[in-house]
mmCIF file of C-alpha atoms in Angstrom:
data_model
loop_
_atom_site.group_PDB
_atom_site.id
_atom_site.type_symbol
_atom_site.label_atom_id
_atom_site.label_comp_id
_atom_site.label_asym_id
_atom_site.label_seq_id
_atom_site.Cartn_x
_atom_site.Cartn_y
_atom_site.Cartn_z
ATOM 1 C CA UNK A 1 -17.169 -0.244 -77.401
ATOM 2 C CA UNK A 2 -16.123 -2.734 -74.768
ATOM 3 C CA UNK A 3 -12.886 -3.271 -76.634
ATOM 4 C CA UNK A 4 -12.070 0.434 -76.452
ATOM 5 C CA UNK A 5 -12.813 0.448 -72.697
ATOM 6 C CA UNK A 6 -10.486 -2.500 -72.168
ATOM 7 C CA UNK A 7 -7.687 -0.765 -74.028
ATOM 8 C CA UNK A 8 -8.209 2.384 -71.988
ATOM 9 C CA UNK A 9 -8.099 0.417 -68.723
ATOM 10 C CA UNK A 10 -4.918 -1.364 -69.776
ATOM 11 C CA UNK A 11 -3.297 1.934 -70.706
ATOM 12 C CA UNK A 12 -4.413 3.475 -67.407
ATOM 13 C CA UNK A 13 -2.925 0.607 -65.405
ATOM 14 C CA UNK A 14 0.296 0.769 -67.408
ATOM 15 C CA UNK A 15 0.531 4.543 -66.907
ATOM 16 C CA UNK A 16 -0.020 4.138 -63.166
ATOM 17 C CA UNK A 17 2.674 1.472 -62.973
ATOM 18 C CA UNK A 18 5.173 3.564 -64.942
ATOM 19 C CA UNK A 19 4.339 6.615 -62.833
ATOM 20 C CA UNK A 20 4.965 4.702 -59.617
ATOM 21 C CA UNK A 21 8.249 3.331 -60.976
ATOM 22 C CA UNK A 22 9.356 6.840 -61.963
ATOM 23 C CA UNK A 23 8.468 8.168 -58.516
ATOM 24 C CA UNK A 24 10.319 5.303 -56.869
ATOM 25 C CA UNK A 25 13.447 5.924 -58.879
ATOM 26 C CA UNK A 26 13.481 9.697 -59.176
ATOM 27 C CA UNK A 27 11.429 11.190 -56.395
ATOM 28 C CA UNK A 28 11.329 8.749 -53.500
ATOM 29 C CA UNK A 29 13.842 9.413 -50.708
ATOM 30 C CA UNK A 30 17.075 7.454 -51.070
ATOM 31 C CA UNK A 31 17.922 4.711 -48.592
ATOM 32 C CA UNK A 32 21.629 5.353 -48.995
ATOM 33 C CA UNK A 33 23.594 6.754 -46.031
ATOM 34 C CA UNK A 34 24.639 10.424 -46.190
ATOM 35 C CA UNK A 35 27.899 11.316 -47.887
ATOM 36 C CA UNK A 36 30.859 10.658 -45.602
ATOM 37 C CA UNK A 37 29.106 7.956 -43.573
ATOM 38 C CA UNK A 38 28.699 4.185 -43.803
ATOM 39 C CA UNK A 39 26.514 1.724 -41.984
ATOM 40 C CA UNK A 40 25.946 -1.976 -41.607
ATOM 41 C CA UNK A 41 23.523 -4.377 -39.961
ATOM 42 C CA UNK A 42 24.584 -6.264 -36.862
ATOM 43 C CA UNK A 43 23.551 -7.188 -33.359
ATOM 44 C CA UNK A 44 24.719 -6.357 -29.855
ATOM 45 C CA UNK A 45 27.240 -9.001 -28.817
ATOM 46 C CA UNK A 46 29.501 -9.797 -25.893
ATOM 47 C CA UNK A 47 32.086 -12.488 -25.142
ATOM 48 C CA UNK A 48 30.993 -15.766 -23.550
ATOM 49 C CA UNK A 49 32.777 -16.947 -20.387
ATOM 50 C CA UNK A 50 32.646 -20.594 -19.342
ATOM 51 C CA UNK A 51 32.794 -21.070 -15.561
ATOM 52 C CA UNK A 52 34.490 -24.444 -15.108
ATOM 53 C CA UNK A 53 35.844 -26.462 -12.216
ATOM 54 C CA UNK A 54 39.580 -27.097 -12.226
ATOM 55 C CA UNK A 55 39.307 -30.326 -10.225
ATOM 56 C CA UNK A 56 37.136 -33.403 -10.369
ATOM 57 C CA UNK A 57 34.397 -33.172 -7.758
ATOM 58 C CA UNK A 58 30.760 -32.978 -6.817
ATOM 59 C CA UNK A 59 28.768 -29.764 -7.174
ATOM 60 C CA UNK A 60 27.677 -28.688 -3.685
ATOM 61 C CA UNK A 61 25.898 -25.412 -4.461
ATOM 62 C CA UNK A 62 25.045 -23.132 -7.380
ATOM 63 C CA UNK A 63 24.241 -19.630 -6.168
ATOM 64 C CA UNK A 64 22.803 -18.129 -9.379
ATOM 65 C CA UNK A 65 20.074 -18.811 -11.911
ATOM 66 C CA UNK A 66 19.873 -18.311 -15.647
ATOM 67 C CA UNK A 67 19.333 -14.644 -16.406
ATOM 68 C CA UNK A 68 20.876 -13.366 -13.156
ATOM 69 C CA UNK A 69 23.152 -10.357 -13.399
ATOM 70 C CA UNK A 70 26.481 -10.850 -11.616
ATOM 71 C CA UNK A 71 29.320 -8.508 -10.761
ATOM 72 C CA UNK A 72 33.050 -9.152 -10.672
ATOM 73 C CA UNK A 73 33.863 -11.376 -7.679
ATOM 74 C CA UNK A 74 30.308 -12.572 -7.015
ATOM 75 C CA UNK A 75 29.937 -16.124 -5.723
ATOM 76 C CA UNK A 76 28.656 -18.437 -8.464
ATOM 77 C CA UNK A 77 29.098 -22.038 -7.324
ATOM 78 C CA UNK A 78 30.775 -24.200 -4.668
ATOM 79 C CA UNK A 79 32.211 -27.678 -5.148
ATOM 80 C CA UNK A 80 32.209 -30.278 -2.367
ATOM 81 C CA UNK A 81 35.500 -30.102 -0.433
ATOM 82 C CA UNK A 82 35.047 -32.753 2.285
ATOM 83 C CA UNK A 83 37.909 -34.897 0.963
ATOM 84 C CA UNK A 84 40.126 -31.874 0.506
ATOM 85 C CA UNK A 85 39.398 -30.737 4.062
ATOM 86 C CA UNK A 86 40.526 -34.156 5.330
ATOM 87 C CA UNK A 87 43.690 -33.879 3.261
ATOM 88 C CA UNK A 88 44.239 -30.423 4.689
ATOM 89 C CA UNK A 89 44.022 -31.723 8.249
ATOM 90 C CA UNK A 90 46.514 -34.463 7.413
ATOM 91 C CA UNK A 91 48.856 -31.919 5.837
ATOM 92 C CA UNK A 92 48.579 -29.652 8.879
ATOM 93 C CA UNK A 93 49.531 -32.596 11.113
ATOM 94 C CA UNK A 94 52.505 -33.322 8.854
ATOM 95 C CA UNK A 95 53.632 -29.705 9.142
ATOM 96 C CA UNK A 96 53.385 -29.843 12.934
ATOM 97 C CA UNK A 97 55.365 -33.108 13.001
ATOM 98 C CA UNK A 98 58.069 -31.639 10.779
ATOM 99 C CA UNK A 99 58.279 -28.552 12.989
ATOM 100 C CA UNK A 100 58.695 -30.798 16.048
ATOM 101 C CA UNK A 101 61.527 -32.592 14.259
ATOM 102 C CA UNK A 102 63.174 -29.215 13.719
ATOM 103 C CA UNK A 103 62.921 -28.511 17.449
ATOM 104 C CA UNK A 104 64.538 -31.875 18.223
ATOM 105 C CA UNK A 105 67.323 -31.158 15.727
ATOM 106 C CA UNK A 106 67.853 -27.728 17.277
ATOM 107 C CA UNK A 107 68.232 -29.376 20.689
ATOM 108 C CA UNK A 108 70.818 -31.680 19.153
ATOM 109 C CA UNK A 109 72.738 -28.610 17.978
ATOM 110 C CA UNK A 110 72.745 -27.236 21.529
ATOM 111 C CA UNK A 111 74.021 -30.564 22.821
ATOM 112 C CA UNK A 112 76.734 -30.696 20.154
ATOM 113 C CA UNK A 113 77.823 -27.144 21.010
ATOM 114 C CA UNK A 114 78.128 -28.121 24.687
ATOM 115 C CA UNK A 115 80.146 -31.228 23.786
ATOM 116 C CA UNK A 116 82.442 -29.158 21.595
ATOM 117 C CA UNK A 117 82.951 -26.598 24.359
ATOM 118 C CA UNK A 118 83.793 -29.357 26.840
ATOM 119 C CA UNK A 119 86.215 -31.103 24.477
ATOM 120 C CA UNK A 120 87.944 -27.813 23.633
ATOM 121 C CA UNK A 121 88.310 -27.035 27.361
ATOM 122 C CA UNK A 122 89.796 -30.469 28.052
ATOM 123 C CA UNK A 123 92.126 -30.085 25.066
ATOM 124 C CA UNK A 124 93.393 -26.733 26.360
ATOM 125 C CA UNK A 125 94.023 -28.176 29.824
ATOM 126 C CA UNK A 126 95.749 -31.228 28.383
ATOM 127 C CA UNK A 127 98.004 -29.010 26.230
ATOM 128 C CA UNK A 128 99.046 -27.063 29.349
ATOM 129 C CA UNK A 129 99.780 -30.243 31.238
ATOM 130 C CA UNK A 130 101.665 -31.638 28.258
ATOM 131 C CA UNK A 131 103.966 -28.610 28.241
ATOM 132 C CA UNK A 132 104.764 -29.338 31.866
ATOM 133 C CA UNK A 133 105.357 -32.980 31.065
ATOM 134 C CA UNK A 134 102.520 -34.181 33.282
ATOM 135 C CA UNK A 135 100.591 -36.016 30.555
ATOM 136 C CA UNK A 136 101.868 -38.042 27.667
ATOM 137 C CA UNK A 137 101.677 -37.137 24.001
ATOM 138 C CA UNK A 138 99.218 -39.972 23.504
ATOM 139 C CA UNK A 139 96.769 -38.361 25.922
ATOM 140 C CA UNK A 140 97.106 -35.058 24.074
ATOM 141 C CA UNK A 141 96.336 -36.739 20.753
ATOM 142 C CA UNK A 142 93.208 -38.304 22.240
ATOM 143 C CA UNK A 143 91.949 -34.909 23.435
ATOM 144 C CA UNK A 144 92.630 -33.372 20.038
ATOM 145 C CA UNK A 145 90.693 -36.168 18.306
ATOM 146 C CA UNK A 146 87.780 -35.735 20.693
ATOM 147 C CA UNK A 147 87.667 -31.988 19.901
ATOM 148 C CA UNK A 148 87.653 -32.703 16.162
ATOM 149 C CA UNK A 149 84.861 -35.220 16.608
ATOM 150 C CA UNK A 150 82.859 -32.656 18.602
ATOM 151 C CA UNK A 151 83.305 -30.103 15.819
ATOM 152 C CA UNK A 152 82.126 -32.633 13.238
ATOM 153 C CA UNK A 153 79.167 -33.548 15.437
ATOM 154 C CA UNK A 154 78.178 -29.886 15.705
ATOM 155 C CA UNK A 155 78.370 -29.459 11.925
ATOM 156 C CA UNK A 156 76.235 -32.563 11.432
ATOM 157 C CA UNK A 157 73.676 -31.332 13.962
ATOM 158 C CA UNK A 158 73.416 -27.967 12.216
ATOM 159 C CA UNK A 159 73.009 -29.695 8.836
ATOM 160 C CA UNK A 160 70.297 -31.833 10.370
ATOM 161 C CA UNK A 161 68.408 -28.690 11.428
ATOM 162 C CA UNK A 162 68.600 -27.369 7.864
ATOM 163 C CA UNK A 163 67.339 -30.685 6.488
ATOM 164 C CA UNK A 164 64.459 -30.766 8.965
ATOM 165 C CA UNK A 165 63.570 -27.178 8.060
ATOM 166 C CA UNK A 166 63.483 -28.124 4.379
ATOM 167 C CA UNK A 167 61.084 -30.916 5.332
ATOM 168 C CA UNK A 168 58.886 -28.297 7.012
ATOM 169 C CA UNK A 169 58.995 -26.235 3.813
ATOM 170 C CA UNK A 170 57.948 -29.273 1.792
ATOM 171 C CA UNK A 171 55.030 -30.024 4.106
ATOM 172 C CA UNK A 172 53.970 -26.364 4.037
ATOM 173 C CA UNK A 173 54.045 -26.458 0.225
ATOM 174 C CA UNK A 174 51.826 -29.545 0.241
ATOM 175 C CA UNK A 175 49.462 -27.785 2.631
ATOM 176 C CA UNK A 176 49.314 -24.674 0.415
ATOM 177 C CA UNK A 177 48.587 -26.878 -2.612
ATOM 178 C CA UNK A 178 45.610 -28.408 -0.847
ATOM 179 C CA UNK A 179 44.436 -24.971 0.294
ATOM 180 C CA UNK A 180 44.688 -23.777 -3.305
ATOM 181 C CA UNK A 181 42.521 -26.705 -4.404
ATOM 182 C CA UNK A 182 39.972 -25.799 -1.754
ATOM 183 C CA UNK A 183 40.037 -22.184 -2.931
ATOM 184 C CA UNK A 184 39.584 -23.325 -6.550
ATOM 185 C CA UNK A 185 36.505 -25.242 -5.461
ATOM 186 C CA UNK A 186 34.687 -21.956 -4.897
ATOM 187 C CA UNK A 187 33.861 -20.366 -8.255
ATOM 188 C CA UNK A 188 33.553 -16.592 -8.585
ATOM 189 C CA UNK A 189 32.588 -14.316 -11.459
ATOM 190 C CA UNK A 190 35.692 -13.202 -13.327
ATOM 191 C CA UNK A 191 33.829 -10.267 -14.905
ATOM 192 C CA UNK A 192 30.472 -8.516 -14.804
ATOM 193 C CA UNK A 193 27.957 -10.410 -16.855
ATOM 194 C CA UNK A 194 24.670 -12.243 -17.110
ATOM 195 C CA UNK A 195 24.147 -15.971 -16.582
ATOM 196 C CA UNK A 196 23.291 -17.438 -19.956
ATOM 197 C CA UNK A 197 23.296 -21.187 -19.250
ATOM 198 C CA UNK A 198 23.297 -23.256 -16.072
ATOM 199 C CA UNK A 199 25.034 -26.422 -17.246
ATOM 200 C CA UNK A 200 25.149 -28.430 -13.996
ATOM 201 C CA UNK A 201 23.026 -29.015 -10.916
ATOM 202 C CA UNK A 202 23.942 -29.593 -7.231
ATOM 203 C CA UNK A 203 24.927 -33.203 -6.650
ATOM 204 C CA UNK A 204 26.361 -33.794 -10.108
ATOM 205 C CA UNK A 205 29.947 -35.052 -10.345
ATOM 206 C CA UNK A 206 32.063 -33.154 -12.851
ATOM 207 C CA UNK A 207 35.449 -33.996 -14.262
ATOM 208 C CA UNK A 208 38.376 -31.637 -14.409
ATOM 209 C CA UNK A 209 37.366 -28.716 -16.601
ATOM 210 C CA UNK A 210 33.668 -29.532 -16.311
ATOM 211 C CA UNK A 211 31.469 -26.539 -17.158
ATOM 212 C CA UNK A 212 29.104 -25.288 -14.484
ATOM 213 C CA UNK A 213 27.856 -22.012 -15.977
ATOM 214 C CA UNK A 214 28.171 -19.872 -19.081
ATOM 215 C CA UNK A 215 28.161 -16.098 -18.662
ATOM 216 C CA UNK A 216 27.669 -13.369 -21.203
ATOM 217 C CA UNK A 217 30.485 -10.985 -20.310
ATOM 218 C CA UNK A 218 29.403 -7.364 -20.228
ATOM 219 C CA UNK A 219 32.969 -6.142 -19.899
ATOM 220 C CA UNK A 220 33.124 -5.617 -23.671
ATOM 221 C CA UNK A 221 29.865 -5.023 -25.514
ATOM 222 C CA UNK A 222 30.134 -4.510 -29.243
ATOM 223 C CA UNK A 223 28.522 -4.823 -32.649
ATOM 224 C CA UNK A 224 30.125 -6.332 -35.751
ATOM 225 C CA UNK A 225 29.113 -5.523 -39.311
ATOM 226 C CA UNK A 226 30.591 -5.506 -42.818
ATOM 227 C CA UNK A 227 31.659 -2.733 -45.166
ATOM 228 C CA UNK A 228 32.763 -2.958 -48.820
ATOM 229 C CA UNK A 229 36.325 -2.270 -49.923
ATOM 230 C CA UNK A 230 35.308 1.213 -51.038
ATOM 231 C CA UNK A 231 34.457 2.233 -47.459
ATOM 232 C CA UNK A 232 36.451 0.023 -45.069
ATOM 233 C CA UNK A 233 39.878 1.648 -45.728
ATOM 234 C CA UNK A 234 38.344 4.998 -44.759
ATOM 235 C CA UNK A 235 37.480 3.766 -41.267
ATOM 236 C CA UNK A 236 40.121 4.314 -38.590
ATOM 237 C CA UNK A 237 40.632 2.566 -35.259
ATOM 238 C CA UNK A 238 39.489 4.729 -32.367
ATOM 239 C CA UNK A 239 37.063 6.753 -34.494
ATOM 240 C CA UNK A 240 33.626 7.596 -33.175
ATOM 241 C CA UNK A 241 30.703 5.406 -34.177
ATOM 242 C CA UNK A 242 27.007 5.150 -33.439
ATOM 243 C CA UNK A 243 24.710 2.188 -32.811
ATOM 244 C CA UNK A 244 20.955 2.383 -33.360
ATOM 245 C CA UNK A 245 19.120 -0.728 -32.188
ATOM 246 C CA UNK A 246 15.833 -1.763 -33.759
ATOM 247 C CA UNK A 247 13.906 -1.631 -30.473
ATOM 248 C CA UNK A 248 14.991 1.964 -29.798
ATOM 249 C CA UNK A 249 15.365 3.743 -33.122
ATOM 250 C CA UNK A 250 15.129 7.099 -31.324
ATOM 251 C CA UNK A 251 18.418 6.565 -29.432
ATOM 252 C CA UNK A 252 21.881 6.650 -30.976
ATOM 253 C CA UNK A 253 24.342 4.871 -28.699
ATOM 254 C CA UNK A 254 27.915 6.204 -28.804
ATOM 255 C CA UNK A 255 30.600 3.665 -29.721
ATOM 256 C CA UNK A 256 34.225 3.458 -30.817
ATOM 257 C CA UNK A 257 35.748 1.584 -33.749
ATOM 258 C CA UNK A 258 37.831 -1.137 -32.073
ATOM 259 C CA UNK A 259 38.609 -3.459 -34.985
ATOM 260 C CA UNK A 260 38.971 -3.249 -38.755
ATOM 261 C CA UNK A 261 39.753 -6.558 -40.454
ATOM 262 C CA UNK A 262 43.057 -6.501 -42.325
ATOM 263 C CA UNK A 263 41.761 -9.015 -44.857
ATOM 264 C CA UNK A 264 38.561 -9.161 -46.915
ATOM 265 C CA UNK A 265 36.130 -12.059 -46.639
ATOM 266 C CA UNK A 266 32.832 -13.228 -48.031
ATOM 267 C CA UNK A 267 30.011 -11.786 -45.986
ATOM 268 C CA UNK A 268 27.653 -14.016 -43.992
ATOM 269 C CA UNK A 269 24.011 -14.611 -44.783
ATOM 270 C CA UNK A 270 22.651 -11.790 -42.619
ATOM 271 C CA UNK A 271 23.809 -9.219 -45.185
ATOM 272 C CA UNK A 272 20.625 -8.511 -47.051
ATOM 273 C CA UNK A 273 21.366 -7.787 -50.715
ATOM 274 C CA UNK A 274 22.664 -10.381 -53.154
ATOM 275 C CA UNK A 275 25.156 -7.882 -54.557
ATOM 276 C CA UNK A 276 26.763 -7.405 -51.147
ATOM 277 C CA UNK A 277 26.808 -11.128 -50.400
ATOM 278 C CA UNK A 278 28.587 -11.860 -53.647
ATOM 279 C CA UNK A 279 31.329 -9.287 -53.026
ATOM 280 C CA UNK A 280 34.248 -9.323 -50.626
ATOM 281 C CA UNK A 281 33.694 -7.269 -47.494
ATOM 282 C CA UNK A 282 35.679 -6.185 -44.427
ATOM 283 C CA UNK A 283 34.544 -6.981 -40.902
ATOM 284 C CA UNK A 284 34.259 -3.957 -38.615
ATOM 285 C CA UNK A 285 33.697 -3.945 -34.858
ATOM 286 C CA UNK A 286 32.448 -0.972 -32.859
ATOM 287 C CA UNK A 287 32.590 -1.155 -29.059
ATOM 288 C CA UNK A 288 30.317 0.602 -26.584
ATOM 289 C CA UNK A 289 32.487 2.456 -24.011
ATOM 290 C CA UNK A 290 32.888 0.567 -20.738
ATOM 291 C CA UNK A 291 31.726 3.542 -18.658
ATOM 292 C CA UNK A 292 28.428 3.584 -20.550
ATOM 293 C CA UNK A 293 28.032 -0.169 -20.128
ATOM 294 C CA UNK A 294 28.761 0.121 -16.399
ATOM 295 C CA UNK A 295 26.214 2.914 -15.999
ATOM 296 C CA UNK A 296 23.457 0.860 -17.654
ATOM 297 C CA UNK A 297 24.662 -2.648 -16.857
ATOM 298 C CA UNK A 298 21.255 -4.028 -15.916
ATOM 299 C CA UNK A 299 19.796 -2.834 -19.234
ATOM 300 C CA UNK A 300 22.333 -4.345 -21.626
ATOM 301 C CA UNK A 301 20.998 -7.319 -23.554
ATOM 302 C CA UNK A 302 22.929 -9.205 -26.205
ATOM 303 C CA UNK A 303 21.341 -10.383 -29.437
ATOM 304 C CA UNK A 304 19.465 -7.118 -30.009
ATOM 305 C CA UNK A 305 19.690 -6.247 -33.704
ATOM 306 C CA UNK A 306 20.426 -2.809 -35.082
ATOM 307 C CA UNK A 307 22.558 -0.680 -37.364
ATOM 308 C CA UNK A 308 26.091 0.580 -36.738
ATOM 309 C CA UNK A 309 27.155 3.904 -38.246
ATOM 310 C CA UNK A 310 30.729 5.037 -38.837
ATOM 311 C CA UNK A 311 32.241 8.184 -40.263
ATOM 312 C CA UNK A 312 34.481 7.879 -43.305
ATOM 313 C CA UNK A 313 37.701 9.844 -43.584
ATOM 314 C CA UNK A 314 38.024 11.862 -46.772
ATOM 315 C CA UNK A 315 41.084 11.915 -49.019
ATOM 316 C CA UNK A 316 42.187 15.127 -47.315
ATOM 317 C CA UNK A 317 41.650 13.667 -43.819
ATOM 318 C CA UNK A 318 38.443 15.630 -43.311
ATOM 319 C CA UNK A 319 35.586 14.130 -41.298
ATOM 320 C CA UNK A 320 31.977 15.321 -41.357
ATOM 321 C CA UNK A 321 29.959 16.175 -38.268
ATOM 322 C CA UNK A 322 27.328 13.689 -37.220
ATOM 323 C CA UNK A 323 23.913 14.488 -38.658
ATOM 324 C CA UNK A 324 20.941 15.245 -36.459
ATOM 325 C CA UNK A 325 19.429 12.059 -35.113
ATOM 326 C CA UNK A 326 22.790 10.326 -34.717
ATOM 327 C CA UNK A 327 24.025 12.655 -31.995
ATOM 328 C CA UNK A 328 23.511 10.568 -28.832
ATOM 329 C CA UNK A 329 22.043 11.937 -25.619
ATOM 330 C CA UNK A 330 24.177 12.141 -22.489
ATOM 331 C CA UNK A 331 25.031 8.592 -21.363
ATOM 332 C CA UNK A 332 23.446 9.019 -17.924
ATOM 333 C CA UNK A 333 20.213 10.217 -19.561
ATOM 334 C CA UNK A 334 19.674 7.293 -21.937
ATOM 335 C CA UNK A 335 16.001 6.367 -21.608
ATOM 336 C CA UNK A 336 14.788 2.849 -20.960
ATOM 337 C CA UNK A 337 16.705 -0.419 -21.444
ATOM 338 C CA UNK A 338 17.906 -1.589 -24.816
ATOM 339 C CA UNK A 339 15.356 -4.392 -24.826
ATOM 340 C CA UNK A 340 12.472 -2.294 -23.570
ATOM 341 C CA UNK A 341 12.389 -3.858 -20.077
ATOM 342 C CA UNK A 342 13.789 -2.733 -16.757
ATOM 343 C CA UNK A 343 14.370 -6.007 -14.917
ATOM 344 C CA UNK A 344 17.804 -7.010 -13.744
ATOM 345 C CA UNK A 345 16.839 -10.671 -13.773
ATOM 346 C CA UNK A 346 14.799 -12.747 -16.128
ATOM 347 C CA UNK A 347 15.209 -14.927 -19.117
ATOM 348 C CA UNK A 348 18.747 -15.556 -20.316
ATOM 349 C CA UNK A 349 20.031 -13.171 -22.898
ATOM 350 C CA UNK A 350 20.019 -14.543 -26.410
ATOM 351 C CA UNK A 351 23.382 -14.858 -28.096
#
């Protein structure tokens, strides 16, 4: 009797297993994307910007902390410029000295012009007297030589003014170079972004090109994912896309296809299935429009994982309308931040 019960139990378990397998294969909802659409896993990313000093120097001040949100042109850090300020004062004195030399040379031109006028007047009078036979030819030759010398002296004086002016230009150029170095010692944000790393502290001496900060640029926020060769050629640059992040599955963020790799590659480890990892895939990038990023700048966080959706173009060029649930709300009405918090400052964004 017990043997019959055991057989019945085994058959019941087997039937239940086969029934579940049949339901899973035949009746359970498919996880495949709708016809005419493709999707891929990725994460919100943005470019990294290294804020570096162009000159060797000591860090005087760092005006931001890790996690701070900065706008284009915001002050980030200041390098010590005491030596440069001393060089600037010396260069300003050199400019003033060169300008004084120009004034002296200009006075020499005035003197040479007066000497030339006097010698020309004496030459004219001597020529008149020579015609009357009052003075000798030798005296006339002397006056002519004196006039020629005065002309040469005037030309030399004018050339001296030009040379002195070029010296002023050279000193001004040296002064502008020092001023440019002083200006380069104040570091500003080159784009809107969030401070990811603070790599130096006030008082540290950095070499040329030393990194002070690393920013996550929010000027271009995007997601990259991979599609197989059967789908990638049907994705066009500029086409609409959608991004659904894991923390807000109820919001579809509008995006635009900004890059389709021209060459296939092996996919990285984050692609889930073995079949996909073993095949060649194409890298796709979809970018969130800059106006949407600007409107919700304080809410953008990089490193947030999600799924990117793209529409595939049919053989006849036809595209399918977005299904319900992937039609995004109006950009200005997007609820809550992408990471579920509303703070503008906090921990550095993960990249």
